[in-house]
Amino acid sequence: MAEYFPEIQQIQYEGPQSKNPLAFKHYNPEEVVEGQTMRDLFRFSVCYWHTFRGTGTDPFGSATLVRPWDDGSDSVENALKRVDVAFEFISKLGAPFYCWHDRDIAPERSTLRETNAVLDQIAAKLKDKQAETGIKLLWGTANLFSNPRFMHGAATSCNADVFAFAAAQVKKAIEVTHELGGENYVFWGGREGYHNLYNTNMQRELDHLARFMHLAHDHAKSIGFTGQFLFEPKPKEPTKHQYDFDAATCLNFIGRNGLDGIVKLNIETNHATLAGHTMMHELELARIHNALGSIDANTGDLLLGWDTDQFPTDIYLATQIMLVLLEQQGLGSGGTNFDAKVRRESFDPVDLFHAHIGGMDAFARGAKIAAAIRADGVLSDFVAQRYRSFDSGIGAKIEDGSATFADLEAYMLEKGESAPNESGRQEWIENLINQYL
Ligand code: XLS
Ligand code: NI
Ligand code: NI
């Protein structure tokens, strides 16, 4: 059988002292962190779109990532060959999962019927490759944004036929995800949003989006697909205002539309920062709502205002992410999907390995650091101490709901002035975290 990365052997864990660029220095799948192996804690996933379909085009230049195995056509043969490339890459990397959009794995044809037939053909090969390698599908999703028919959105399009097309496409994508044993199904807004309210009926669009998700859930149930549904927040791009702006907006949408317990969140770092939040903020907000389902691991660029989807190498960022993930003991059926792409100047196939190795190592280091911080209890003790006035007395009555406004007034009239505040010690605590890095 043809080999597409003949120079690359299986990537091994060699430890922090290793100088081998094609080895893990920190990601050791067997190493246990807070009771879980790193393999199970992260559930790393390679994304099909950036890694096997990325071409390096940008608004100013054409493809630079010209792969020796890819003839650039949308033939079925080319798509089938890419499956071999993908599974060789993911196997050599040692990632347990992968993810796709329907249109990443199989080309679109002129009718939905023909497109579905091609998708089935590719899916059959994916299924064989999964069985052969043990690599599993973390999630599937539908591309409801590239085709020009989706110019006004998909579930939120003003064109009812486009809604119907999107529904048919998602129905099929859920079925293929189910057929491949996918553990989750993702909804990212695509073009669900707007550019200008003068021509937009926001109420109808949001109602349609909720209807769409319920229909998807009804269909999933009817075919026995029990994977987790995930909503992926993103504030802007491609539309000026996306309906899935951030975790808070998505949680509100989920709660208002009876989707609680049905839909969790897939949080992506670069989307968090585009929304003006830290990744840690988005993760923590999702976690406390019992809605942190999965993450798209990447990073943006501080100086650029768009979704650059770079591989995450910042250990400080990884530590913050892992503080939240360890707090909820991992991601359950979710995982850590590298929704990240190599730069268009990094056009050698080996760059794909460097990128993923670096991301996995950054997360592994982050996990070790976060576990050490947690083992020493430095943050949890400080935070517990900071809120201790709610553990007894008037604070406990506020929390258990037994104190009324009148009670609080009587308490304060009697006392005359509130107890003095204590320092928040932000600088000290930041210094403390640095000691673990
Ligand atoms: C785009 C999104 C997309 C989703 C899947 O910005 O991150 O890649 O993860 O549709
Ligand atoms: Ni994403
Ligand atoms: Ni993104």
PDB file of C-alpha atoms in Angstrom, residues 36-37 54 69 75 83 86 119 173 188 245 257 260 263 280 307 361 374 386 414 432:
ATOM      1  CA  GLN A  36      -6.914   9.519  34.082  1.00  0.00           C
ATOM      2  CA  THR A  37      -4.400   8.631  31.412  1.00  0.00           C
ATOM      3  CA  GLY A  54      -6.380  23.216   3.866  1.00  0.00           C
ATOM      4  CA  TRP A  69      -0.899  13.112  -2.959  1.00  0.00           C
ATOM      5  CA  SER A  75     -13.077  13.291  -7.951  1.00  0.00           C
ATOM      6  CA  VAL A  83      -8.852   8.881   3.506  1.00  0.00           C
ATOM      7  CA  ALA A  86      -5.629  10.972   6.811  1.00  0.00           C
ATOM      8  CA  LEU A 119     -20.829  10.629   0.811  1.00  0.00           C
ATOM      9  CA  ALA A 173     -24.667  14.114   8.296  1.00  0.00           C
ATOM     10  CA  TRP A 188     -21.351  25.780  14.426  1.00  0.00           C
ATOM     11  CA  PHE A 245     -21.864  34.883  19.682  1.00  0.00           C
ATOM     12  CA  ASN A 257     -35.689  27.160  23.530  1.00  0.00           C
ATOM     13  CA  ASP A 260     -31.288  22.262  28.093  1.00  0.00           C
ATOM     14  CA  VAL A 263     -27.194  20.618  23.636  1.00  0.00           C
ATOM     15  CA  MET A 280     -10.810  30.268  30.582  1.00  0.00           C
ATOM     16  CA  ASP A 307      -9.961  33.664  13.261  1.00  0.00           C
ATOM     17  CA  ASP A 361       2.799  18.725  24.196  1.00  0.00           C
ATOM     18  CA  ARG A 374      -4.570  21.834  42.206  1.00  0.00           C
ATOM     19  CA  ARG A 386     -12.252  34.725  50.158  1.00  0.00           C
ATOM     20  CA  GLU A 414     -28.115  46.883  64.025  1.00  0.00           C
ATOM     21  CA  LEU A 432       2.189  32.126  42.605  1.00  0.00           C
TER      22      LEU A 432
END
